[in-house]
Tab-separated table of C-alpha atoms in Angstrom:
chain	number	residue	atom	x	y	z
A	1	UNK	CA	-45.232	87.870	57.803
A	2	UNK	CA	-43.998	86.386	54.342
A	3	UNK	CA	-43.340	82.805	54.788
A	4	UNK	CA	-41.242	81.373	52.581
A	5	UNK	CA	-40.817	78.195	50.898
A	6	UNK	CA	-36.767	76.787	50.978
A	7	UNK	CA	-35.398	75.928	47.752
A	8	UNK	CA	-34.075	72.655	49.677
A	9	UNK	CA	-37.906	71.517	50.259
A	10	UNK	CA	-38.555	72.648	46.581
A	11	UNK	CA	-35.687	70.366	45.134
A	12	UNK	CA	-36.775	67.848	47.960
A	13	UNK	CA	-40.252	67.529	46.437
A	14	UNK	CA	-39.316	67.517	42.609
A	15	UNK	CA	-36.738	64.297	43.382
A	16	UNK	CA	-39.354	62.490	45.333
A	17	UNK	CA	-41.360	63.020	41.853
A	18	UNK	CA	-39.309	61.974	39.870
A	19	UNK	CA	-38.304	58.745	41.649
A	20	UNK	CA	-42.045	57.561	41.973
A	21	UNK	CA	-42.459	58.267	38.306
A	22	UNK	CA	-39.785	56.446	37.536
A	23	UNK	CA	-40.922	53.493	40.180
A	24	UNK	CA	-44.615	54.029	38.222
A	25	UNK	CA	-43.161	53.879	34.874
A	26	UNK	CA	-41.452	50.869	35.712
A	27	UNK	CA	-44.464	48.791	37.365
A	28	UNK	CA	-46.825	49.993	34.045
A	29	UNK	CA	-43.831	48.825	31.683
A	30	UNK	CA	-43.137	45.413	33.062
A	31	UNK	CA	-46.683	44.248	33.530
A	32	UNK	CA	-47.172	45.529	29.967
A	33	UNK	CA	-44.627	43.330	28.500
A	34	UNK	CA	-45.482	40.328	30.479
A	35	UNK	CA	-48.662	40.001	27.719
A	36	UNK	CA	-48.521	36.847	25.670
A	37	UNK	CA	-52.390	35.699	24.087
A	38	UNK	CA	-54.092	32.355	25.475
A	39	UNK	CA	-55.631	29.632	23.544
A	40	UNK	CA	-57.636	28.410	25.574
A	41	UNK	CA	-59.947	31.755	26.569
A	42	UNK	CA	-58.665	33.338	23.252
A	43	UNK	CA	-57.609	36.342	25.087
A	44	UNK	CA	-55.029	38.250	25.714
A	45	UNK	CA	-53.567	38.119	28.879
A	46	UNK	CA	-50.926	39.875	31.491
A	47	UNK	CA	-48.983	36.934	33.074
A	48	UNK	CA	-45.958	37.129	35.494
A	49	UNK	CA	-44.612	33.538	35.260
A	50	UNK	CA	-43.761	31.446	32.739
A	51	UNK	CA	-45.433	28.127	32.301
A	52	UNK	CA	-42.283	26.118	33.796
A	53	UNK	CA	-42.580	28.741	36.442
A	54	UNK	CA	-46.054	28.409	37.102
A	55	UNK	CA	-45.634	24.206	37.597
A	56	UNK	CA	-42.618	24.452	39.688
A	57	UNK	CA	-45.039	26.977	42.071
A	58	UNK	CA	-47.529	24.587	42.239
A	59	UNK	CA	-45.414	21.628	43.047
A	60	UNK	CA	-43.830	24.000	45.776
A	61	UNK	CA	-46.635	24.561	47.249
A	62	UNK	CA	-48.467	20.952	47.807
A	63	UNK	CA	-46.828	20.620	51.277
A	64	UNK	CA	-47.796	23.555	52.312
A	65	UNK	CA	-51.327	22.953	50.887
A	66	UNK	CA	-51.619	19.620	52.061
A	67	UNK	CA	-50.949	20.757	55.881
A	68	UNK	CA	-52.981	23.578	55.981
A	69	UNK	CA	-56.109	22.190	54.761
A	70	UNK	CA	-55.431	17.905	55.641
A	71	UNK	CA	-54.149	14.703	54.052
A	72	UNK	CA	-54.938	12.707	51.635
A	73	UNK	CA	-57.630	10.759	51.536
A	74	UNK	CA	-56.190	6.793	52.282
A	75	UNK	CA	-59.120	5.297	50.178
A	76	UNK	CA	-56.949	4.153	47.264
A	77	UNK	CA	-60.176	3.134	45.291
A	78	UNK	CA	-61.826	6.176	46.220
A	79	UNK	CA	-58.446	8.343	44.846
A	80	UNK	CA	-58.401	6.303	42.134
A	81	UNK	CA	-62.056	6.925	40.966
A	82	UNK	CA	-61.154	11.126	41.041
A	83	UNK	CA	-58.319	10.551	39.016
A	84	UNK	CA	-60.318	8.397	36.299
A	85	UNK	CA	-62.545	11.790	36.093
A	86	UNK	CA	-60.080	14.225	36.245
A	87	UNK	CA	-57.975	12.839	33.457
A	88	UNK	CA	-61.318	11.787	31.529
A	89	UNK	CA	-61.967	15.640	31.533
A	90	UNK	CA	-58.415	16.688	30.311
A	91	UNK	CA	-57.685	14.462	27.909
A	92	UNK	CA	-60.857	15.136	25.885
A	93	UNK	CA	-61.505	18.588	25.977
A	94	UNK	CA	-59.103	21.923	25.533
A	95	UNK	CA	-57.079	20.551	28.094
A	96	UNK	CA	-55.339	17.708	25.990
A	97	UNK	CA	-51.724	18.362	25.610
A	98	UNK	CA	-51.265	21.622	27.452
A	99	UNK	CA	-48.411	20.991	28.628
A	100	UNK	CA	-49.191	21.280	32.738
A	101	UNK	CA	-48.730	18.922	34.854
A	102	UNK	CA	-52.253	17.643	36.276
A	103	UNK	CA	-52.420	15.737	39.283
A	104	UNK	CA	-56.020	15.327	41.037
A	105	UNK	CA	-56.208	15.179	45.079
A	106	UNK	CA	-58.896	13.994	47.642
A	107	UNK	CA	-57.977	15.777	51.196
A	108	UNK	CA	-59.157	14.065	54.032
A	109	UNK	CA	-61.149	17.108	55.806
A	110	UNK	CA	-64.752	16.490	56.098
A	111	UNK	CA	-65.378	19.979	57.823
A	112	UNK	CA	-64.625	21.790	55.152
A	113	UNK	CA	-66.265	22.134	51.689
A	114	UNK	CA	-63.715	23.426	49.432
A	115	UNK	CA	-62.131	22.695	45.930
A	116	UNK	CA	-59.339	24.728	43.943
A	117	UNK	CA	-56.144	24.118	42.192
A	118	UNK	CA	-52.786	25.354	42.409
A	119	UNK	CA	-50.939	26.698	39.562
A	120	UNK	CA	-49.268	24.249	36.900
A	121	UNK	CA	-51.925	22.115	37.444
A	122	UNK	CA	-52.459	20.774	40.707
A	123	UNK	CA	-56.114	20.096	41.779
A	124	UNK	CA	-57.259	19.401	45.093
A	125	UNK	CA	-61.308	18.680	46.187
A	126	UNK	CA	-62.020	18.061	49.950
A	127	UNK	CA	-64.082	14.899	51.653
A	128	UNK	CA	-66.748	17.056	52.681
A	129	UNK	CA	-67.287	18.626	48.962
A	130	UNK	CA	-66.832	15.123	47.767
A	131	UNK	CA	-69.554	13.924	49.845
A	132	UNK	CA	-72.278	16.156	48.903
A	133	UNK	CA	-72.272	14.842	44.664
A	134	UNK	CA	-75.235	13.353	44.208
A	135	UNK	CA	-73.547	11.997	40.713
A	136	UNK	CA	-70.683	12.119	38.624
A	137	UNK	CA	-71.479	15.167	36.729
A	138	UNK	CA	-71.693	17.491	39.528
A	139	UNK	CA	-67.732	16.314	40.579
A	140	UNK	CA	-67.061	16.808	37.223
A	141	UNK	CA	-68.532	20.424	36.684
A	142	UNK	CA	-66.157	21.164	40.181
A	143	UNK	CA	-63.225	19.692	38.504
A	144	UNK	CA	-63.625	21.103	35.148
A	145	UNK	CA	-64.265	24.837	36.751
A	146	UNK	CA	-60.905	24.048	38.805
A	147	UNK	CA	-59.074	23.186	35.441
A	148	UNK	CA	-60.064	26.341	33.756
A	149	UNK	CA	-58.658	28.180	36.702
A	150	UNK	CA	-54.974	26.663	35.564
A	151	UNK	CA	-55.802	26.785	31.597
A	152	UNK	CA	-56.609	30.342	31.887
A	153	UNK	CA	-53.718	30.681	34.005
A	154	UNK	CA	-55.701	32.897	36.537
A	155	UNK	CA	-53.037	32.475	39.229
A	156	UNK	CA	-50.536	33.848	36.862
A	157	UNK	CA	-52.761	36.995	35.802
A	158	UNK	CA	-53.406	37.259	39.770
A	159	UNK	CA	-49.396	38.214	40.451
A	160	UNK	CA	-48.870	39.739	37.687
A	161	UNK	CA	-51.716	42.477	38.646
A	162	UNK	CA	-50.475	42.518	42.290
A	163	UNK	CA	-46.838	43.277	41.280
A	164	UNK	CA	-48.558	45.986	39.762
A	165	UNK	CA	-50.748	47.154	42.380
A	166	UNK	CA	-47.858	47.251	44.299
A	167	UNK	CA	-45.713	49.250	42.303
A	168	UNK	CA	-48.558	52.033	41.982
A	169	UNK	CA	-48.799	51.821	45.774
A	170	UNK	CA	-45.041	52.143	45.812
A	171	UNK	CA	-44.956	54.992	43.931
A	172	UNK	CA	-47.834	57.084	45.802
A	173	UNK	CA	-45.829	56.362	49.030
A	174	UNK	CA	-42.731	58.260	47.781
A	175	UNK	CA	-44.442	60.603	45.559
A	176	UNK	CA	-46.785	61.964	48.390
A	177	UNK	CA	-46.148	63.575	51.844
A	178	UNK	CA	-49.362	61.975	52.962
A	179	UNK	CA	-49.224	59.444	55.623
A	180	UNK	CA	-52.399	58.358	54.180
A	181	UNK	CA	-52.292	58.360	50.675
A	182	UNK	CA	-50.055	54.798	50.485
A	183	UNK	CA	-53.327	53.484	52.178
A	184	UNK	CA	-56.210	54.811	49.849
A	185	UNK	CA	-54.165	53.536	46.988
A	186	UNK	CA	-53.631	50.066	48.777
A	187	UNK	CA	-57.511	49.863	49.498
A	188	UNK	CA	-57.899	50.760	45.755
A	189	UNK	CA	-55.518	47.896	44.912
A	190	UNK	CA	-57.477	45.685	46.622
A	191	UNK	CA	-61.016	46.641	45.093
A	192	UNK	CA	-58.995	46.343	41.881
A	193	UNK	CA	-58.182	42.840	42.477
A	194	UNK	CA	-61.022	41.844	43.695
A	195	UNK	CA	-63.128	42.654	40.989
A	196	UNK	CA	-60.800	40.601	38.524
A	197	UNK	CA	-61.445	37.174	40.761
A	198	UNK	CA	-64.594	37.323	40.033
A	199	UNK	CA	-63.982	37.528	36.216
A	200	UNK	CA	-62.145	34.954	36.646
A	201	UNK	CA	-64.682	32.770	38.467
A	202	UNK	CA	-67.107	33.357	35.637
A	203	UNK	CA	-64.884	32.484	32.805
A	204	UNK	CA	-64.055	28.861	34.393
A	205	UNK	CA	-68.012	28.188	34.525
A	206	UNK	CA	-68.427	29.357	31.439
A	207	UNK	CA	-65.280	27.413	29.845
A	208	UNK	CA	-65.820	24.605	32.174
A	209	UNK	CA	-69.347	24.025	30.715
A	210	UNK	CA	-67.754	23.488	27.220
A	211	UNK	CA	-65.419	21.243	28.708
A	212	UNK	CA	-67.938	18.754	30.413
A	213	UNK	CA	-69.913	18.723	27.304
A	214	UNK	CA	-66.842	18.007	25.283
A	215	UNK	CA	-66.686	15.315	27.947
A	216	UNK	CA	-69.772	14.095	27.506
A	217	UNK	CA	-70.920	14.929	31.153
A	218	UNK	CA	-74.771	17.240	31.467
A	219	UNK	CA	-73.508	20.499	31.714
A	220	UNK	CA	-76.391	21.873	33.635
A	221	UNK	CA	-74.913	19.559	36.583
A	222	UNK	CA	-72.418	22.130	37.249
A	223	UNK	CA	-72.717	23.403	40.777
């Protein structure tokens, strides 16, 4: 028996095509165009939001931050002493006059040792990190990595390579009569990403160690 194929399944496919080319096209196009070229790691760079953007996330998000991972530390002196370093470290190094809005919190959570920063500039270090400096330096080589993270504008870079994972994904889902195939592209995604966070670790150690020497802080305390 000759099976054959309807011209209705025929058309079916070729629209399907064309719409997740299009939906391709458009993901590749706009991450493209979001490239502008950073100071600060002399690169250029794919970023989603704009630098007003990027603050106004951050600020956003400090509530949220704040009750996931505990309050502030109530040790004014103690508070007080973090924000002497942190601001020592931006205001003589590439940091000076960047424009973000830096702001340098101790949270109360002595379970947990954990430091990282939101983007536009806000910088958080928990008690139980805190706790285990044996000197300055090494809270300074955490902070400074923790700037770089907002300098380089790594959150930024982060979305802008998600919205176009997603798009890809997007695109495979409608292009393909595979159940499946939306999934091996997401797990791809996800390798993809991956793999950049952990560029983007290295780069704030490596920028971070020019900006505790600019500092005047040992660089080989960085931990």
């Amino acid at each position: 028996m000759i099976r054959r194929t309807s011209s209705r399944g025929r058309s079916g496919g070729g629209i399907r095509l064309l719409v997740a080319l299009a939906f391709a096209a458009f993901a590749i196009i706009s991450y493209l165009g979001s490239q502008e070229f950073n100071p600060v790691t002399g690169e250029n760079q794919y970023v989603s939001l704009t630098k007003q953007q990027e603050i106004q996330l951050g600020l956003q998000s400090v509530p949220e931050m704040l009750q996931q991972f505990g309050p502030p530390y109530s040790d004014e002196d103690v508070q007080n002493y973090l924000d002497d370093v942190g601001f020592l470290l931006v205001n003589n190094s590439v940091a000076a006059d960047t424009g973000w809005e830096w702001d340098f919190t101790l949270i109360n959570n002595p379970e947990l040792i954990n430091a990282f920063a939101l983007p536009g500039g806000q910088v958080f270090i928990t008690t139980a990190l805190f706790s285990e400096f044996e000197n300055e330096a090494q809270l300074a080589g955490v902070l400074s990595h923790e700037i770089v993270h907002v300098l380089a504008r790594h959150s930024s870079q982060q979305i802008a390579k998600q919205e176009l994972t997603q798009g890809l994904i997007g695109a495979v889902a409608i292009g393909s009569e595979d159940a499946n195939a939306a999934q091996v592209a997401a797990v791809v995604g996800q390798l993809v990403n991956m793999s950049y966070g952990r560029d983007a670790e290295t780069q704030s150690d490596l920028i971070g160690v020019e900006i505790m020497s600019d500092t005047g802080y040992d660089p080989r305390a960085m931990v």
